[in-house]
Coordinates of C-alpha atoms and ligand atoms in Angstrom, one line a residue:
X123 CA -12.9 8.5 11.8
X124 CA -12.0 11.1 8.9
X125 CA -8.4 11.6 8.1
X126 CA -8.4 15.2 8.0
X127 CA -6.1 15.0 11.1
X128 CA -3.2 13.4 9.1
X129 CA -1.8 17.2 8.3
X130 CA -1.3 19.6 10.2
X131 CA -2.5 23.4 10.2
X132 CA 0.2 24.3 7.9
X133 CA -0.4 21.6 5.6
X134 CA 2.5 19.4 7.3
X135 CA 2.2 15.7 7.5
X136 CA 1.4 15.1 10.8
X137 CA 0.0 10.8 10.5
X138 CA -0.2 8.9 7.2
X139 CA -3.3 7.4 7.5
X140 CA -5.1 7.3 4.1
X141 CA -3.8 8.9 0.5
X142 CA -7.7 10.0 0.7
X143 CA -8.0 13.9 1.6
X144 CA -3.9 14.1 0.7
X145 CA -4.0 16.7 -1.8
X146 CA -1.9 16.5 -4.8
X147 CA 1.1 18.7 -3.5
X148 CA 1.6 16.3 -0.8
X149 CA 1.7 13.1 -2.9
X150 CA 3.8 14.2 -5.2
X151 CA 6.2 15.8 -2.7
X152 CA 6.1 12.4 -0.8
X153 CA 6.9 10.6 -3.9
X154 CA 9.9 13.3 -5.1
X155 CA 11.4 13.0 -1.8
X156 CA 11.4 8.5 -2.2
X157 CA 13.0 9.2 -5.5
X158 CA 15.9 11.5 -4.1
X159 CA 16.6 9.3 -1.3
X160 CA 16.5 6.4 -4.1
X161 CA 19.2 8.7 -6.1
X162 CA 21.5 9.3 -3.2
X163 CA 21.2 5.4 -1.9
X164 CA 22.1 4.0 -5.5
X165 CA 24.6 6.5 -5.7
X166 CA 26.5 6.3 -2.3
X167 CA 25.3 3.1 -0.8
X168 CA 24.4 5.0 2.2
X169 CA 21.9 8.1 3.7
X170 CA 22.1 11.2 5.9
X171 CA 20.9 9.7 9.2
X172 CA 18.1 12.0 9.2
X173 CA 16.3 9.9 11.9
X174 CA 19.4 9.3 14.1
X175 CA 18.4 9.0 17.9
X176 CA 14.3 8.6 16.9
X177 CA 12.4 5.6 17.4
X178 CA 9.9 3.5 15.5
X179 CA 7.7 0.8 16.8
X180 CA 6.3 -1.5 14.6
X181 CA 3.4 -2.7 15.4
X182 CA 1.8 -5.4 13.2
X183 CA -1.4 -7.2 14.5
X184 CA -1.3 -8.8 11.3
X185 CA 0.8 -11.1 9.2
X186 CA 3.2 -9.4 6.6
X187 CA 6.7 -10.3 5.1
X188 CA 7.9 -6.8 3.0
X189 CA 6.0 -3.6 4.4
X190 CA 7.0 -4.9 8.1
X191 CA 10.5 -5.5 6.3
X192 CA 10.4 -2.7 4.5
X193 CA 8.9 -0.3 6.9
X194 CA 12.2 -1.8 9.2
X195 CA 14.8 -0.6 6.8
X196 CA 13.7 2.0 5.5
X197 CA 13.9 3.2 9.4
X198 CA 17.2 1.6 9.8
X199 CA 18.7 3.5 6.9
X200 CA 18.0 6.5 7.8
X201 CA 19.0 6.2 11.3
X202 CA 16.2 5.4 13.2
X203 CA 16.3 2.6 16.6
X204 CA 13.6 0.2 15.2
X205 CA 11.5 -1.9 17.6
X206 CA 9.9 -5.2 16.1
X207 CA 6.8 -5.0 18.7
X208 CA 5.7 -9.0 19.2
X209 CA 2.6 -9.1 19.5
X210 CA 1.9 -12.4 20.4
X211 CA 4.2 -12.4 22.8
X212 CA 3.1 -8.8 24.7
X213 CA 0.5 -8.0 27.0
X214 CA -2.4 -7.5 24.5
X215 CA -2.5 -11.4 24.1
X216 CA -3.1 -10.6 28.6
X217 CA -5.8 -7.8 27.5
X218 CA -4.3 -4.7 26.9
X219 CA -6.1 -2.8 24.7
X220 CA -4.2 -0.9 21.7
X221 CA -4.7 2.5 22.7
X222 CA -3.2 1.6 26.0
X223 CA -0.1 -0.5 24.1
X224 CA 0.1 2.9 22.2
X225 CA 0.3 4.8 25.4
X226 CA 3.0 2.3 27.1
X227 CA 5.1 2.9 24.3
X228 CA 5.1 6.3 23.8
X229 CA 5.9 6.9 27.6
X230 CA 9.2 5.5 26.5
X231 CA 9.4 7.9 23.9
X232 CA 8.8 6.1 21.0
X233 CA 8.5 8.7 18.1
X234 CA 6.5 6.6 15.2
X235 CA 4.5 3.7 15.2
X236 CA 3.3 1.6 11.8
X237 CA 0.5 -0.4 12.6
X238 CA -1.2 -3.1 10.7
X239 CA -4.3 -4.4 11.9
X240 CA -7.4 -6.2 10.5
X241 CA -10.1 -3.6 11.9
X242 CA -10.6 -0.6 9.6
X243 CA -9.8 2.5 11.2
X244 CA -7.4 1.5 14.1
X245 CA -4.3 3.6 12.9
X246 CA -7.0 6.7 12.7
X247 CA -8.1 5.5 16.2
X248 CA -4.5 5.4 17.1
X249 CA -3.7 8.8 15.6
X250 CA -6.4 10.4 17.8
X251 CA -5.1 9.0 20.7
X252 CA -1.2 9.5 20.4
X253 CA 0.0 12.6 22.0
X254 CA 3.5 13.3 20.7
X255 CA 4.2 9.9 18.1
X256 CA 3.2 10.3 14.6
X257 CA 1.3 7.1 13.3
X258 CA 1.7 5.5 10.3
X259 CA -0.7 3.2 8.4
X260 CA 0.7 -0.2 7.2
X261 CA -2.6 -1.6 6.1
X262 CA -5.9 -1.2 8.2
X263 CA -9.2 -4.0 7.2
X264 CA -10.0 -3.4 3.4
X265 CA -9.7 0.4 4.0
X266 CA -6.1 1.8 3.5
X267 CA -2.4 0.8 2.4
X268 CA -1.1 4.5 1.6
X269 CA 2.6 3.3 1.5
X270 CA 1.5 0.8 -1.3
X271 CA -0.3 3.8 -2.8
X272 CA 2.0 5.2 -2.9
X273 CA 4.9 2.7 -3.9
X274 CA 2.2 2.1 -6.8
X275 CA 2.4 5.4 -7.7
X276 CA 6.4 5.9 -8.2
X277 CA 6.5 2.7 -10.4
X278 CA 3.7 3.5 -12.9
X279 CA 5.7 7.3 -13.2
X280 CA 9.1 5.8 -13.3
X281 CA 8.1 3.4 -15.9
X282 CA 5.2 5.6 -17.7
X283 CA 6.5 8.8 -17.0
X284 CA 3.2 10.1 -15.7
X285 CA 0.2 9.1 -14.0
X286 CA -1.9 12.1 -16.0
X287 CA -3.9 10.4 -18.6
X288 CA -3.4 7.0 -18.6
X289 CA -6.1 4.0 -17.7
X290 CA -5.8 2.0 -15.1
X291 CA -7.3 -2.0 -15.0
X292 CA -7.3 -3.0 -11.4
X293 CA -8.3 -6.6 -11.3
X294 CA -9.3 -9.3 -9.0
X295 CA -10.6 -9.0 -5.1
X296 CA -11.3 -5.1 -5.4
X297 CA -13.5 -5.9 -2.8
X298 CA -11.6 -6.9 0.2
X299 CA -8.6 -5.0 -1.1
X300 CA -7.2 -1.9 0.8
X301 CA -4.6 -1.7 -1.7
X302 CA -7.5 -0.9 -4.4
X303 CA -9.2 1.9 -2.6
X304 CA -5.3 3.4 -2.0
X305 CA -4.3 3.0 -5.6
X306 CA -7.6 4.6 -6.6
X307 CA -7.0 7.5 -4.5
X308 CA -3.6 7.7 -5.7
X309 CA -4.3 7.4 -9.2
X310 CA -7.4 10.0 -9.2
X311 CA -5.5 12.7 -6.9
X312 CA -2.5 12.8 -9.7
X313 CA -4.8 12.7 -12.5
X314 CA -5.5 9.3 -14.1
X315 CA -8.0 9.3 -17.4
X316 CA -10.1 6.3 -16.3
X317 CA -9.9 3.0 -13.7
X318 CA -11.8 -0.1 -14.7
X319 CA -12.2 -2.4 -11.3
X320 CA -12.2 -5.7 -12.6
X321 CA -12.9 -9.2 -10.9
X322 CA -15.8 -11.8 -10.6
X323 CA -18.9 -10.3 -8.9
X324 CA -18.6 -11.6 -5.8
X325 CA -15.4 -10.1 -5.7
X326 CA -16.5 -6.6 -6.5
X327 CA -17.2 -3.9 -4.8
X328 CA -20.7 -2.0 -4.4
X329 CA -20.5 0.7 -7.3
X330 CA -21.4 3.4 -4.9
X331 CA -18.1 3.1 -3.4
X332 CA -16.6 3.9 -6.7
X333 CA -18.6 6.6 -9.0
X334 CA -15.9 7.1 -10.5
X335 CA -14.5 3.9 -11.6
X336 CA -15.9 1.0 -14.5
X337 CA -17.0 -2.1 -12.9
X338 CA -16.8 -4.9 -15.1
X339 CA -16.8 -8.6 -14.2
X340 CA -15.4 -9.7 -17.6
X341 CA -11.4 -9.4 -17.5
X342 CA -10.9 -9.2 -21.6
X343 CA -12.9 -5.9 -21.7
X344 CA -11.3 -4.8 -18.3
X345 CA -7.9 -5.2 -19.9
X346 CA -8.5 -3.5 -23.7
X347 CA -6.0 -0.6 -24.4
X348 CA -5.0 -0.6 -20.4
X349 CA -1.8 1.4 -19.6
X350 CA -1.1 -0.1 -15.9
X351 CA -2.6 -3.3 -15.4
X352 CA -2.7 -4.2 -11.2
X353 CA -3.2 -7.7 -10.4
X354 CA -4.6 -8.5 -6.8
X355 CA -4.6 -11.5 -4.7
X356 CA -7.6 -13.1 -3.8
X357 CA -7.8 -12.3 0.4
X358 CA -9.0 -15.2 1.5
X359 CA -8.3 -14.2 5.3
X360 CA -10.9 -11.3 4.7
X361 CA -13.4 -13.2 3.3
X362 CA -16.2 -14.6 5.4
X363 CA -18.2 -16.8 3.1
X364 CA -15.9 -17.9 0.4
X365 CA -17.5 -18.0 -3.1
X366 CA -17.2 -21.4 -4.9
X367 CA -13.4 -20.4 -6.5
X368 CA -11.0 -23.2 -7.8
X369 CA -7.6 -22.1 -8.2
X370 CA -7.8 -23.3 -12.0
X371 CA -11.4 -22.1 -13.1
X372 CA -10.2 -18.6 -11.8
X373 CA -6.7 -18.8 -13.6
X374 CA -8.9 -19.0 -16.7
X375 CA -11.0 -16.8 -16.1
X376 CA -9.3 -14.2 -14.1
X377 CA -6.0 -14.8 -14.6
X378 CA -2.9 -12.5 -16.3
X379 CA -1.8 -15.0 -19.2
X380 CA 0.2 -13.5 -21.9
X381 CA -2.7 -14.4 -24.2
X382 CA -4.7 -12.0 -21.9
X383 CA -2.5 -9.3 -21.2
X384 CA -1.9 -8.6 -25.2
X385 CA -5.3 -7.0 -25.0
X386 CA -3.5 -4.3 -23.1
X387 CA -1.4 -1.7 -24.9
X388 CA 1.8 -3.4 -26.2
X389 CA 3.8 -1.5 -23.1
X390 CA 1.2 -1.9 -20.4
X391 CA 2.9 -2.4 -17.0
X392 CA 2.1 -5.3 -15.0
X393 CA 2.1 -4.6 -11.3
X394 CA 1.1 -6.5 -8.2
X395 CA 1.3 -5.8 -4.4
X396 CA 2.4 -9.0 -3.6
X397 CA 2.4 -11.5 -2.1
X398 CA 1.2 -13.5 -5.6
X399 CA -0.3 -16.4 -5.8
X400 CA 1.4 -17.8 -9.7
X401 CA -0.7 -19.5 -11.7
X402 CA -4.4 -18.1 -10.4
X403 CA -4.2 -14.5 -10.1
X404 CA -1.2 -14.0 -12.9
X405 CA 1.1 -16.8 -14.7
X406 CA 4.1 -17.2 -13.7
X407 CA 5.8 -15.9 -17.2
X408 CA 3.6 -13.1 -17.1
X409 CA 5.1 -11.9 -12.9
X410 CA 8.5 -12.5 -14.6
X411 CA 8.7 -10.9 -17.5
X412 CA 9.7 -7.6 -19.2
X413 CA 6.6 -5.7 -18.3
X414 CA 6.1 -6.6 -14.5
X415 CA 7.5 -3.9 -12.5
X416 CA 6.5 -6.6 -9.2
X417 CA 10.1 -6.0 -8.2
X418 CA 10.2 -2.6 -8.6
X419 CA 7.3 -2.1 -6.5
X420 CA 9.2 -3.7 -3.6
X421 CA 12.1 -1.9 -4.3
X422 CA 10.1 1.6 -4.1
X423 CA 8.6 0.6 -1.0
X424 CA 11.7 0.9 1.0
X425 CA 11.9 4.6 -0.2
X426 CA 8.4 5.8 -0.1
X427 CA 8.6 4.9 3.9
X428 CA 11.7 6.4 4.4
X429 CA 10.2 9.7 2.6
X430 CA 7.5 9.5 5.0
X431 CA 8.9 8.5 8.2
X432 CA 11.4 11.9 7.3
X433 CA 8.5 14.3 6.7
X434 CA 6.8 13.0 9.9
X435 CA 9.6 12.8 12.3
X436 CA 12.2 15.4 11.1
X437 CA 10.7 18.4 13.0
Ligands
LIG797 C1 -1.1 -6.4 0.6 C2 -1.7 -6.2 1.9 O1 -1.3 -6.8 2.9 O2 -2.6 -5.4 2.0 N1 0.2 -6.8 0.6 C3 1.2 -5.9 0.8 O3 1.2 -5.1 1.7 N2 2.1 -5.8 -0.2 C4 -2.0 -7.2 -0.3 C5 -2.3 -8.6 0.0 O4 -2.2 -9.0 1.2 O5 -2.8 -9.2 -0.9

């Protein structure tokens, strides 16, 4: 399912489904309107209610502590009646199928759904079916996460000034990740010089997926002279056959240590979608210190959803 459906014919959002096929314009004004809603929050502790009297539906077939979280007050804050839709508890555990869930829900008037869900493509699938609601991806498969994109994307500028120009290291399970293939989107629609996909081979991706990214399986080389460095979790739940890993062989290998992370430039920002595992994917020193922006991350998140449930639902 292509994502060409996610605007409209004026170039209006429409769905979030994928930063892929989101021209620049519309990043960027996604990303502008997180940081004035960041402004006015910090500033007055409170928002126009720009969503008063709208509903969202969360609907997460998947486990997830901040985007649910985040997804739920960034709703809230602007206004918004939030439904927490549990799933284990509904009638899809009696059969229902999702597009039918989606079409229960919407009868009620629900205006927005975000929907996580382990199959690739089910917001898309979702999208096509919705008549009125506008859908929001929270994470499908390995394939999308455009809030995180997104969220990714407001740090590294905050913090770098730019995204133009600077090289990326994005290292560990590119290959289960849709957090990767979002920040690679990101980072290529607004204008990064070069992304090195780093991680151990089984862990890679195929390099047809990526033209235009380095594939390299050796972190030190990954890391040299990087301006962002992403760290991601290995996604154990995604991974059928599970290489031979130990936590400590990968730490060592694999892992963000101070020692490895001075390869970078002296300012490199450390980021990391969360949730981190310390001591195998990045030391602990190295998630707290001065150059994470881990927090930061989160703390965009709540704004980048906001922008976007705004631009989808204020009609
Ligand atoms: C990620 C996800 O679920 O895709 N987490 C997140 O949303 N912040 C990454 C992960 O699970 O490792």
């Amino acid at each position: 399912m292509m994502h060409a459906s996610q605007l409209d014919t004026d170039g209006r959002l429409r769905h979030l489904l994928g930063l892929d096929g989101l021209p620049r314009v519309a990043i960027e004004r996604l990303l502008d309107d997180a940081a004035r809603l960041r402004a006015q929050w910090r500033e007055h502790g409170m928002l126009p209610q720009a969503l008063a009297g709208r509903t969202v539906v969360n609907l997460f077939f998947e486990a997830s502590t901040r985007t649910r979280t985040s997804f739920d007050l960034a709703a809230r804050r602007l206004g918004a009646l939030v439904v927490n839709f549990d799933i284990a508890s509904s009638s899809t555990s009696k059969g229902e199928t999702v597009e039918d869930t989606l079409a229960t829900l919407e009868a009620m008037d629900a205006d927005a759904f975000v929907v996580r869900h382990k199959e690739n493509g089910t917001p898309a699938m979702l999208a096509a079916h919705a008549r009125r609601a506008a859908i929001l991806n929270a994470g499908d498969g390995n394939r999308a996460h455009p809030t995180q994109g997104l969220l990714d994307l407001l740090a590294i500028r905050d913090r770098k000034g730019r995204v133009d120009g600077l090289s990326v290291a994005i290292c560990g399970d590119i290959r289960h990740s849709r957090v990767a293939r979002s920040d690679v989107h990101g980072l290529r629609a607004l204008g990064a010089a070069s992304i090195r996909l780093c991680g151990p081979a089984p862990l890679l991706p195929d390099a047809s997926e990526f033209p235009d990214c380095a594939i390299e399986d050796d972190m030190d080389k990954a890391l040299d002279s990087a301006d962002v460095v992403i760290m991601l979790r290995i996604q154990r739940e995604r991974i059928e056959h599970l290489p031979n890993l130990d936590a400590d062989s990968y730490h060592a290998r694999y892992g963000l240590t101070r020692a490895r992370l001075a390869r970078a430039k002296p300012d490199a920002l450390v980021m990391h979608p969360g949730p981190i595992n310390r001591g195998v994917e990045i030391a602990s020193d190295v998630a707290d210190g001065a150059q994470s922006a881990i927090l930061d991350q989160v703390a965009n998140g709540v704004f980048v959803r906001m922008a976007a449930l705004a631009q989808l639902l204020e009609r």
